[in-house]
Structures are given as structure tokens and as C-alpha cells.
C-alpha positions as protocol buffer text, in pm:
chain_id: "A"
residue {
  index: 1
  type: UNK
  ca { x: 1990 y: 66 z: 392 }
}
residue {
  index: 2
  type: UNK
  ca { x: 2190 y: 44 z: 652 }
}
residue {
  index: 3
  type: UNK
  ca { x: 2257 y: 400 z: 836 }
}
residue {
  index: 4
  type: UNK
  ca { x: 2559 y: 518 z: 862 }
}
residue {
  index: 5
  type: UNK
  ca { x: 2622 y: 761 z: 1119 }
}
residue {
  index: 6
  type: UNK
  ca { x: 2903 y: 981 z: 1026 }
}
residue {
  index: 7
  type: UNK
  ca { x: 3050 y: 1281 z: 1145 }
}
residue {
  index: 8
  type: UNK
  ca { x: 3037 y: 1510 z: 959 }
}
residue {
  index: 9
  type: UNK
  ca { x: 2945 y: 1913 z: 878 }
}
residue {
  index: 10
  type: UNK
  ca { x: 2747 y: 2062 z: 1201 }
}
residue {
  index: 11
  type: UNK
  ca { x: 2785 y: 1843 z: 1452 }
}
residue {
  index: 12
  type: UNK
  ca { x: 3035 y: 1695 z: 1671 }
}
residue {
  index: 13
  type: UNK
  ca { x: 3147 y: 1268 z: 1719 }
}
residue {
  index: 14
  type: UNK
  ca { x: 3352 y: 1022 z: 1748 }
}
residue {
  index: 15
  type: UNK
  ca { x: 3421 y: 896 z: 1344 }
}
residue {
  index: 16
  type: UNK
  ca { x: 3772 y: 920 z: 1228 }
}
residue {
  index: 17
  type: UNK
  ca { x: 3863 y: 1295 z: 1073 }
}
residue {
  index: 18
  type: UNK
  ca { x: 4042 y: 1096 z: 793 }
}
residue {
  index: 19
  type: UNK
  ca { x: 3716 y: 939 z: 664 }
}
residue {
  index: 20
  type: UNK
  ca { x: 3511 y: 1272 z: 713 }
}
residue {
  index: 21
  type: UNK
  ca { x: 3553 y: 1269 z: 327 }
}
residue {
  index: 22
  type: UNK
  ca { x: 3263 y: 959 z: 361 }
}
residue {
  index: 23
  type: UNK
  ca { x: 2918 y: 1005 z: 129 }
}
residue {
  index: 24
  type: UNK
  ca { x: 2645 y: 1014 z: 400 }
}
residue {
  index: 25
  type: UNK
  ca { x: 2249 y: 963 z: 323 }
}
residue {
  index: 26
  type: UNK
  ca { x: 1988 y: 1068 z: 528 }
}
residue {
  index: 27
  type: UNK
  ca { x: 1686 y: 944 z: 475 }
}
residue {
  index: 28
  type: UNK
  ca { x: 1335 y: 969 z: 677 }
}
residue {
  index: 29
  type: UNK
  ca { x: 1503 y: 668 z: 917 }
}
residue {
  index: 30
  type: UNK
  ca { x: 1807 y: 773 z: 837 }
}
residue {
  index: 31
  type: UNK
  ca { x: 2048 y: 1078 z: 1045 }
}
residue {
  index: 32
  type: UNK
  ca { x: 2130 y: 1357 z: 832 }
}
residue {
  index: 33
  type: UNK
  ca { x: 2422 y: 1427 z: 733 }
}
residue {
  index: 34
  type: UNK
  ca { x: 2484 y: 1763 z: 890 }
}
residue {
  index: 35
  type: UNK
  ca { x: 2391 y: 1685 z: 1296 }
}
residue {
  index: 36
  type: UNK
  ca { x: 2506 y: 1307 z: 1297 }
}
residue {
  index: 37
  type: UNK
  ca { x: 2636 y: 1121 z: 1620 }
}
residue {
  index: 38
  type: UNK
  ca { x: 2772 y: 796 z: 1562 }
}
residue {
  index: 39
  type: UNK
  ca { x: 2767 y: 689 z: 2009 }
}
residue {
  index: 40
  type: UNK
  ca { x: 2631 y: 805 z: 2334 }
}
residue {
  index: 41
  type: UNK
  ca { x: 2820 y: 1111 z: 2373 }
}
residue {
  index: 42
  type: UNK
  ca { x: 2893 y: 969 z: 2740 }
}
residue {
  index: 43
  type: UNK
  ca { x: 3104 y: 736 z: 2547 }
}
residue {
  index: 44
  type: UNK
  ca { x: 3290 y: 890 z: 2336 }
}
residue {
  index: 45
  type: UNK
  ca { x: 3569 y: 1246 z: 2284 }
}
residue {
  index: 46
  type: UNK
  ca { x: 3380 y: 1502 z: 2085 }
}
residue {
  index: 47
  type: UNK
  ca { x: 3578 y: 1539 z: 1717 }
}
residue {
  index: 48
  type: UNK
  ca { x: 3422 y: 1905 z: 1578 }
}
residue {
  index: 49
  type: UNK
  ca { x: 3390 y: 1973 z: 1221 }
}
residue {
  index: 50
  type: UNK
  ca { x: 3301 y: 2258 z: 1040 }
}
residue {
  index: 51
  type: UNK
  ca { x: 3210 y: 2452 z: 698 }
}
residue {
  index: 52
  type: UNK
  ca { x: 3277 y: 2756 z: 538 }
}
residue {
  index: 53
  type: UNK
  ca { x: 3379 y: 2896 z: 277 }
}
residue {
  index: 54
  type: UNK
  ca { x: 3804 y: 3070 z: 205 }
}
residue {
  index: 55
  type: UNK
  ca { x: 4120 y: 2782 z: 244 }
}
residue {
  index: 56
  type: UNK
  ca { x: 4137 y: 2616 z: 569 }
}
residue {
  index: 57
  type: UNK
  ca { x: 4378 y: 2704 z: 800 }
}
residue {
  index: 58
  type: UNK
  ca { x: 4530 y: 2559 z: 1106 }
}
residue {
  index: 59
  type: UNK
  ca { x: 4244 y: 2602 z: 1383 }
}
residue {
  index: 60
  type: UNK
  ca { x: 4307 y: 2849 z: 1625 }
}
residue {
  index: 61
  type: UNK
  ca { x: 4221 y: 2796 z: 1961 }
}
residue {
  index: 62
  type: UNK
  ca { x: 3838 y: 2656 z: 2065 }
}
residue {
  index: 63
  type: UNK
  ca { x: 3645 y: 2969 z: 2190 }
}
residue {
  index: 64
  type: UNK
  ca { x: 3284 y: 2983 z: 2354 }
}
residue {
  index: 65
  type: UNK
  ca { x: 2981 y: 3016 z: 2115 }
}
residue {
  index: 66
  type: UNK
  ca { x: 2682 y: 3174 z: 2251 }
}
residue {
  index: 67
  type: UNK
  ca { x: 2352 y: 3014 z: 2324 }
}
residue {
  index: 68
  type: UNK
  ca { x: 2145 y: 3343 z: 2281 }
}
residue {
  index: 69
  type: UNK
  ca { x: 1912 y: 3320 z: 2035 }
}
residue {
  index: 70
  type: UNK
  ca { x: 1987 y: 3556 z: 1662 }
}
residue {
  index: 71
  type: UNK
  ca { x: 1746 y: 3780 z: 1603 }
}
residue {
  index: 72
  type: UNK
  ca { x: 1613 y: 3899 z: 1294 }
}
residue {
  index: 73
  type: UNK
  ca { x: 1661 y: 4217 z: 1318 }
}
residue {
  index: 74
  type: UNK
  ca { x: 2036 y: 4150 z: 1456 }
}
residue {
  index: 75
  type: UNK
  ca { x: 2077 y: 3931 z: 1075 }
}
residue {
  index: 76
  type: UNK
  ca { x: 1937 y: 4184 z: 838 }
}
residue {
  index: 77
  type: UNK
  ca { x: 1901 y: 4495 z: 1002 }
}
residue {
  index: 78
  type: UNK
  ca { x: 1600 y: 4655 z: 1169 }
}
residue {
  index: 79
  type: UNK
  ca { x: 1384 y: 4791 z: 838 }
}
residue {
  index: 80
  type: UNK
  ca { x: 1486 y: 4469 z: 657 }
}
residue {
  index: 81
  type: UNK
  ca { x: 1296 y: 4272 z: 988 }
}
residue {
  index: 82
  type: UNK
  ca { x: 1031 y: 4490 z: 1005 }
}
residue {
  index: 83
  type: UNK
  ca { x: 937 y: 4442 z: 634 }
}
residue {
  index: 84
  type: UNK
  ca { x: 878 y: 4053 z: 703 }
}
residue {
  index: 85
  type: UNK
  ca { x: 736 y: 4117 z: 1036 }
}
residue {
  index: 86
  type: UNK
  ca { x: 481 y: 4259 z: 870 }
}
residue {
  index: 87
  type: UNK
  ca { x: 412 y: 4011 z: 551 }
}
residue {
  index: 88
  type: UNK
  ca { x: 406 y: 3744 z: 873 }
}
residue {
  index: 89
  type: UNK
  ca { x: 143 y: 4014 z: 1052 }
}
residue {
  index: 90
  type: UNK
  ca { x: -72 y: 4015 z: 725 }
}
residue {
  index: 91
  type: UNK
  ca { x: -60 y: 3630 z: 620 }
}
residue {
  index: 92
  type: UNK
  ca { x: -101 y: 3529 z: 884 }
}
residue {
  index: 93
  type: UNK
  ca { x: -428 y: 3339 z: 1031 }
}
residue {
  index: 94
  type: UNK
  ca { x: -268 y: 3253 z: 1383 }
}
residue {
  index: 95
  type: UNK
  ca { x: -359 y: 3458 z: 1720 }
}
residue {
  index: 96
  type: UNK
  ca { x: -34 y: 3496 z: 1837 }
}
residue {
  index: 97
  type: UNK
  ca { x: 245 y: 3423 z: 1548 }
}
residue {
  index: 98
  type: UNK
  ca { x: 581 y: 3439 z: 1573 }
}
residue {
  index: 99
  type: UNK
  ca { x: 593 y: 3701 z: 1434 }
}
residue {
  index: 100
  type: UNK
  ca { x: 806 y: 3954 z: 1562 }
}
residue {
  index: 101
  type: UNK
  ca { x: 1185 y: 4070 z: 1531 }
}
residue {
  index: 102
  type: UNK
  ca { x: 1317 y: 3930 z: 1779 }
}
residue {
  index: 103
  type: UNK
  ca { x: 1258 y: 3593 z: 1627 }
}
residue {
  index: 104
  type: UNK
  ca { x: 1516 y: 3441 z: 1446 }
}
residue {
  index: 105
  type: UNK
  ca { x: 1405 y: 3508 z: 1001 }
}
residue {
  index: 106
  type: UNK
  ca { x: 1335 y: 3135 z: 1027 }
}
residue {
  index: 107
  type: UNK
  ca { x: 1034 y: 3103 z: 1262 }
}
residue {
  index: 108
  type: UNK
  ca { x: 967 y: 3439 z: 1075 }
}
residue {
  index: 109
  type: UNK
  ca { x: 979 y: 3324 z: 715 }
}
residue {
  index: 110
  type: UNK
  ca { x: 846 y: 2988 z: 802 }
}
residue {
  index: 111
  type: UNK
  ca { x: 539 y: 3135 z: 953 }
}
residue {
  index: 112
  type: UNK
  ca { x: 476 y: 3315 z: 622 }
}
residue {
  index: 113
  type: UNK
  ca { x: 517 y: 3018 z: 416 }
}
residue {
  index: 114
  type: UNK
  ca { x: 307 y: 2783 z: 633 }
}
residue {
  index: 115
  type: UNK
  ca { x: 45 y: 3045 z: 614 }
}
residue {
  index: 116
  type: UNK
  ca { x: 51 y: 3102 z: 213 }
}
residue {
  index: 117
  type: UNK
  ca { x: 63 y: 2742 z: 136 }
}
residue {
  index: 118
  type: UNK
  ca { x: -259 y: 2739 z: 373 }
}
residue {
  index: 119
  type: UNK
  ca { x: -469 y: 2980 z: 193 }
}
residue {
  index: 120
  type: UNK
  ca { x: -319 y: 2846 z: -175 }
}
residue {
  index: 121
  type: UNK
  ca { x: -563 y: 2822 z: -430 }
}
residue {
  index: 122
  type: UNK
  ca { x: -844 y: 2963 z: -187 }
}
residue {
  index: 123
  type: UNK
  ca { x: -953 y: 3337 z: -375 }
}
residue {
  index: 124
  type: UNK
  ca { x: -626 y: 3581 z: -509 }
}
residue {
  index: 125
  type: UNK
  ca { x: -301 y: 3544 z: -423 }
}
residue {
  index: 126
  type: UNK
  ca { x: -220 y: 3767 z: -43 }
}
residue {
  index: 127
  type: UNK
  ca { x: 55 y: 4033 z: -80 }
}
residue {
  index: 128
  type: UNK
  ca { x: 349 y: 3924 z: 22 }
}
residue {
  index: 129
  type: UNK
  ca { x: 331 y: 3563 z: -113 }
}
residue {
  index: 130
  type: UNK
  ca { x: 613 y: 3452 z: -262 }
}
residue {
  index: 131
  type: UNK
  ca { x: 761 y: 3197 z: -438 }
}
residue {
  index: 132
  type: UNK
  ca { x: 442 y: 3012 z: -480 }
}
residue {
  index: 133
  type: UNK
  ca { x: 374 y: 2744 z: -216 }
}
residue {
  index: 134
  type: UNK
  ca { x: 398 y: 2449 z: -461 }
}
residue {
  index: 135
  type: UNK
  ca { x: 684 y: 2539 z: -710 }
}
residue {
  index: 136
  type: UNK
  ca { x: 1033 y: 2408 z: -644 }
}
residue {
  index: 137
  type: UNK
  ca { x: 1140 y: 2741 z: -563 }
}
residue {
  index: 138
  type: UNK
  ca { x: 937 y: 2705 z: -219 }
}
residue {
  index: 139
  type: UNK
  ca { x: 1085 y: 2391 z: -213 }
}
residue {
  index: 140
  type: UNK
  ca { x: 1390 y: 2480 z: -176 }
}
residue {
  index: 141
  type: UNK
  ca { x: 1303 y: 2819 z: 145 }
}
residue {
  index: 142
  type: UNK
  ca { x: 1293 y: 2494 z: 314 }
}
residue {
  index: 143
  type: UNK
  ca { x: 1674 y: 2390 z: 265 }
}
residue {
  index: 144
  type: UNK
  ca { x: 1703 y: 2809 z: 319 }
}
residue {
  index: 145
  type: UNK
  ca { x: 1525 y: 2809 z: 611 }
}
residue {
  index: 146
  type: UNK
  ca { x: 1710 y: 2496 z: 764 }
}
residue {
  index: 147
  type: UNK
  ca { x: 2049 y: 2691 z: 725 }
}
residue {
  index: 148
  type: UNK
  ca { x: 1906 y: 3017 z: 816 }
}
residue {
  index: 149
  type: UNK
  ca { x: 1778 y: 2897 z: 1135 }
}
residue {
  index: 150
  type: UNK
  ca { x: 2087 y: 2688 z: 1257 }
}
residue {
  index: 151
  type: UNK
  ca { x: 2269 y: 2980 z: 1165 }
}
residue {
  index: 152
  type: UNK
  ca { x: 2033 y: 3176 z: 1395 }
}
residue {
  index: 153
  type: UNK
  ca { x: 2065 y: 2890 z: 1714 }
}
residue {
  index: 154
  type: UNK
  ca { x: 1670 y: 2847 z: 1619 }
}
residue {
  index: 155
  type: UNK
  ca { x: 1713 y: 2491 z: 1591 }
}
residue {
  index: 156
  type: UNK
  ca { x: 1327 y: 2413 z: 1763 }
}
residue {
  index: 157
  type: UNK
  ca { x: 1284 y: 2583 z: 1372 }
}
residue {
  index: 158
  type: UNK
  ca { x: 1549 y: 2384 z: 1174 }
}
residue {
  index: 159
  type: UNK
  ca { x: 1417 y: 2050 z: 1304 }
}
residue {
  index: 160
  type: UNK
  ca { x: 1035 y: 2095 z: 1199 }
}
residue {
  index: 161
  type: UNK
  ca { x: 1169 y: 2202 z: 865 }
}
residue {
  index: 162
  type: UNK
  ca { x: 1208 y: 1792 z: 891 }
}
residue {
  index: 163
  type: UNK
  ca { x: 777 y: 1768 z: 950 }
}
residue {
  index: 164
  type: UNK
  ca { x: 570 y: 1903 z: 1265 }
}
residue {
  index: 165
  type: UNK
  ca { x: 715 y: 1629 z: 1482 }
}
residue {
  index: 166
  type: UNK
  ca { x: 1100 y: 1700 z: 1357 }
}
residue {
  index: 167
  type: UNK
  ca { x: 1344 y: 1457 z: 1259 }
}
residue {
  index: 168
  type: UNK
  ca { x: 1169 y: 1099 z: 1241 }
}
residue {
  index: 169
  type: UNK
  ca { x: 1422 y: 899 z: 1542 }
}
residue {
  index: 170
  type: UNK
  ca { x: 1612 y: 1260 z: 1681 }
}
residue {
  index: 171
  type: UNK
  ca { x: 1496 y: 1454 z: 1997 }
}
residue {
  index: 172
  type: UNK
  ca { x: 1519 y: 1793 z: 1984 }
}
residue {
  index: 173
  type: UNK
  ca { x: 1798 y: 1781 z: 2202 }
}
residue {
  index: 174
  type: UNK
  ca { x: 1961 y: 1541 z: 2062 }
}
residue {
  index: 175
  type: UNK
  ca { x: 1967 y: 1779 z: 1702 }
}
residue {
  index: 176
  type: UNK
  ca { x: 2032 y: 2055 z: 1872 }
}
residue {
  index: 177
  type: UNK
  ca { x: 2332 y: 1864 z: 2068 }
}
residue {
  index: 178
  type: UNK
  ca { x: 2492 y: 1837 z: 1734 }
}
residue {
  index: 179
  type: UNK
  ca { x: 2542 y: 2166 z: 1689 }
}
residue {
  index: 180
  type: UNK
  ca { x: 2729 y: 2263 z: 1960 }
}
residue {
  index: 181
  type: UNK
  ca { x: 3048 y: 2354 z: 1813 }
}
residue {
  index: 182
  type: UNK
  ca { x: 2891 y: 2522 z: 1534 }
}
residue {
  index: 183
  type: UNK
  ca { x: 2982 y: 2911 z: 1530 }
}
residue {
  index: 184
  type: UNK
  ca { x: 2827 y: 2900 z: 1105 }
}
residue {
  index: 185
  type: UNK
  ca { x: 2694 y: 2822 z: 836 }
}
residue {
  index: 186
  type: UNK
  ca { x: 2567 y: 2874 z: 505 }
}
residue {
  index: 187
  type: UNK
  ca { x: 2415 y: 2732 z: 213 }
}
residue {
  index: 188
  type: UNK
  ca { x: 2378 y: 2798 z: -148 }
}
residue {
  index: 189
  type: UNK
  ca { x: 2155 y: 2661 z: -375 }
}
residue {
  index: 190
  type: UNK
  ca { x: 2238 y: 2497 z: -672 }
}
residue {
  index: 191
  type: UNK
  ca { x: 2028 y: 2499 z: -1011 }
}
residue {
  index: 192
  type: UNK
  ca { x: 1667 y: 2307 z: -970 }
}
residue {
  index: 193
  type: UNK
  ca { x: 1585 y: 2031 z: -1212 }
}
residue {
  index: 194
  type: UNK
  ca { x: 1162 y: 1960 z: -1155 }
}
residue {
  index: 195
  type: UNK
  ca { x: 1103 y: 1696 z: -925 }
}
residue {
  index: 196
  type: UNK
  ca { x: 916 y: 1316 z: -990 }
}
residue {
  index: 197
  type: UNK
  ca { x: 612 y: 1203 z: -837 }
}
residue {
  index: 198
  type: UNK
  ca { x: 544 y: 853 z: -657 }
}
residue {
  index: 199
  type: UNK
  ca { x: 270 y: 738 z: -454 }
}
residue {
  index: 200
  type: UNK
  ca { x: 78 y: 1062 z: -417 }
}
residue {
  index: 201
  type: UNK
  ca { x: 384 y: 1239 z: -288 }
}
residue {
  index: 202
  type: UNK
  ca { x: 603 y: 1507 z: -566 }
}
residue {
  index: 203
  type: UNK
  ca { x: 1035 y: 1470 z: -466 }
}
residue {
  index: 204
  type: UNK
  ca { x: 1199 y: 1791 z: -550 }
}
residue {
  index: 205
  type: UNK
  ca { x: 1600 y: 1761 z: -571 }
}
residue {
  index: 206
  type: UNK
  ca { x: 1801 y: 2050 z: -413 }
}
residue {
  index: 207
  type: UNK
  ca { x: 2132 y: 2004 z: -509 }
}
residue {
  index: 208
  type: UNK
  ca { x: 2358 y: 2254 z: -187 }
}
residue {
  index: 209
  type: UNK
  ca { x: 2667 y: 2357 z: -146 }
}
residue {
  index: 210
  type: UNK
  ca { x: 2707 y: 2418 z: 266 }
}
residue {
  index: 211
  type: UNK
  ca { x: 2963 y: 2594 z: 404 }
}
residue {
  index: 212
  type: UNK
  ca { x: 3038 y: 2592 z: 805 }
}
residue {
  index: 213
  type: UNK
  ca { x: 3273 y: 2739 z: 1070 }
}
residue {
  index: 214
  type: UNK
  ca { x: 3352 y: 2592 z: 1413 }
}
residue {
  index: 215
  type: UNK
  ca { x: 3459 y: 2683 z: 1724 }
}
residue {
  index: 216
  type: UNK
  ca { x: 3774 y: 2671 z: 1635 }
}
residue {
  index: 217
  type: UNK
  ca { x: 3804 y: 2792 z: 1364 }
}
residue {
  index: 218
  type: UNK
  ca { x: 3743 y: 2458 z: 1108 }
}
residue {
  index: 219
  type: UNK
  ca { x: 3678 y: 2566 z: 807 }
}
residue {
  index: 220
  type: UNK
  ca { x: 3508 y: 2239 z: 535 }
}
residue {
  index: 221
  type: UNK
  ca { x: 3243 y: 2225 z: 274 }
}
residue {
  index: 222
  type: UNK
  ca { x: 2987 y: 1968 z: 152 }
}
residue {
  index: 223
  type: UNK
  ca { x: 2777 y: 1957 z: -168 }
}
residue {
  index: 224
  type: UNK
  ca { x: 2499 y: 1701 z: -204 }
}
residue {
  index: 225
  type: UNK
  ca { x: 2149 y: 1762 z: -244 }
}
residue {
  index: 226
  type: UNK
  ca { x: 1848 y: 1721 z: -29 }
}
residue {
  index: 227
  type: UNK
  ca { x: 1525 y: 1605 z: -137 }
}
residue {
  index: 228
  type: UNK
  ca { x: 1232 y: 1805 z: -31 }
}
residue {
  index: 229
  type: UNK
  ca { x: 893 y: 1633 z: -34 }
}
residue {
  index: 230
  type: UNK
  ca { x: 540 y: 1716 z: -15 }
}
residue {
  index: 231
  type: UNK
  ca { x: 215 y: 1499 z: -57 }
}
residue {
  index: 232
  type: UNK
  ca { x: 21 y: 1578 z: -374 }
}
residue {
  index: 233
  type: UNK
  ca { x: -301 y: 1756 z: -382 }
}
residue {
  index: 234
  type: UNK
  ca { x: -518 y: 1439 z: -249 }
}
residue {
  index: 235
  type: UNK
  ca { x: -798 y: 1431 z: -60 }
}
residue {
  index: 236
  type: UNK
  ca { x: -799 y: 1397 z: 314 }
}
residue {
  index: 237
  type: UNK
  ca { x: -375 y: 1557 z: 304 }
}
residue {
  index: 238
  type: UNK
  ca { x: -385 y: 1778 z: 585 }
}
residue {
  index: 239
  type: UNK
  ca { x: -241 y: 2130 z: 538 }
}
residue {
  index: 240
  type: UNK
  ca { x: 55 y: 1978 z: 732 }
}
residue {
  index: 241
  type: UNK
  ca { x: 108 y: 1724 z: 456 }
}
residue {
  index: 242
  type: UNK
  ca { x: 48 y: 1950 z: 172 }
}
residue {
  index: 243
  type: UNK
  ca { x: 374 y: 2159 z: 274 }
}
residue {
  index: 244
  type: UNK
  ca { x: 774 y: 2082 z: 165 }
}
residue {
  index: 245
  type: UNK
  ca { x: 935 y: 1915 z: 465 }
}
residue {
  index: 246
  type: UNK
  ca { x: 1327 y: 1769 z: 425 }
}
residue {
  index: 247
  type: UNK
  ca { x: 1228 y: 1386 z: 289 }
}
residue {
  index: 248
  type: UNK
  ca { x: 1623 y: 1309 z: 302 }
}
residue {
  index: 249
  type: UNK
  ca { x: 1963 y: 1463 z: 221 }
}
residue {
  index: 250
  type: UNK
  ca { x: 2345 y: 1329 z: 26 }
}
residue {
  index: 251
  type: UNK
  ca { x: 2581 y: 1471 z: 83 }
}
residue {
  index: 252
  type: UNK
  ca { x: 3005 y: 1489 z: 14 }
}
residue {
  index: 253
  type: UNK
  ca { x: 3312 y: 1670 z: 176 }
}
residue {
  index: 254
  type: UNK
  ca { x: 3499 y: 1849 z: -106 }
}
residue {
  index: 255
  type: UNK
  ca { x: 3785 y: 2086 z: -53 }
}
residue {
  index: 256
  type: UNK
  ca { x: 3705 y: 2429 z: 116 }
}
residue {
  index: 257
  type: UNK
  ca { x: 3754 y: 2682 z: -182 }
}
């Protein structure tokens, strides 16, 4: 399938805004629907795009977006962040895990998920592990972490939701640049249905509605499906391969509510 480089919810590009309601397909070797660029930055003028619920209004003048990471403590409050940190420290086998409230909630939750998946089926379930690492709810949690990380400007954690090496065919710097004008994001997960298996992997569809706001106040909404995959329980599979990660995405622009 030919790659489709389209300007969508969370990226600047030179695509015609009148065509931004076309479907974007993101596979492992294609552009992600929410961080696409249609041509090198040096050869185009950026077109800003965004998504957030609520009626669209005339964009306000752009204001600078802070590049500072949004800490978990700032995002959900000190008490709630402390609870997540405690769970992270209890389950993580890492010598220096990222279990600190000054980090994003996404990276703390990612370490919890990594640790729970690592020890899944090895003895009694650890307190604080949930949802079950192999469940479709755990697959949906990957998409939630993806947008949580983007919203917190923790682009490294968002990038690795595509896998340990990040989104195939895209550098972390290019991924981060795609969100230069994005002020906030939010994802709503739809009803989950059991996924399919094939060729040693399990594929779990995760229906989403994605809202975001750009630095100029522009609001957009997209709806579609992420497909999250993991290697089935086959001999020789690594802990990383057994974890859910984003495999592809298909989103379409819809009117804001």
C-alpha cells in the first residue's frame, strides 16, 4: 500500500486543509495518523491542526507552547501521583526505575505495565498489576499511555509505544517535531471487541475518538481504530515482544461536537 502523508490532528504539514478529512492509514512502515509530515520542514510552510471536544470557534492568536514536561504530580495531583509511584516501585525489578512523581504519569504507568508483563504467570499476581497483561484492556492501555505521554510532552515514552525502537521509519526528533504546535490531546476509548490471531501474533483493535487543541486554539476531532499487537506465547519470544505495542492506526476527521 502506498504511504499516505497527510496532515492530521497533532502535526504540522503542508497538506491542503480542505483535504484534512481524508482517511490516513498508519502501518508499521507508514506515517502515524497523528504525527505525519508530507514533506521536509525546510521546504514547506506549516499548517497547524488540533483536536479537542467542544464546538469549533475562530482560532485565537498563537501563543507559545511550553516545552517543559508535565509531571505526574502536576497532572493528577500529589496524592494520586504518590500512589502510582508506590505501585511502580513495588513491581519494578529495575535498579533505577522511572518511579518518580516528577516524571510523566505515562512513563510511570509504562514501567508498571512492563514489570507486570515481565512477571505475568510467574507466581501469584503482584499487587497493583492490572489490567491483566494479555488482556484487550491492557492493549487499550497502550493507546491511553500514548496520548497521555503526548499530552505531557513526554515524546520519548509516546514514541516507544510503537515498540522499543520507536515508530518504524521515523526518528524520535521527527516524531517530536510533528507535535510542535499541539497544546493538548485527549483520547476516548470505544467498546472493545476480541482481537484476532495470526502468524504468531495477536492483533487487538482499539476504537478511539481523539481530540486535540493547537497553540492557536484550533480544535479538531478524529475517529478511528488503532491496532495493537503482541507476539503470542511462542518459544523464544522476548519480554518486549510479548508486550502490547501499537502496530497501525486508521483515523478520519469528523466534526467537533
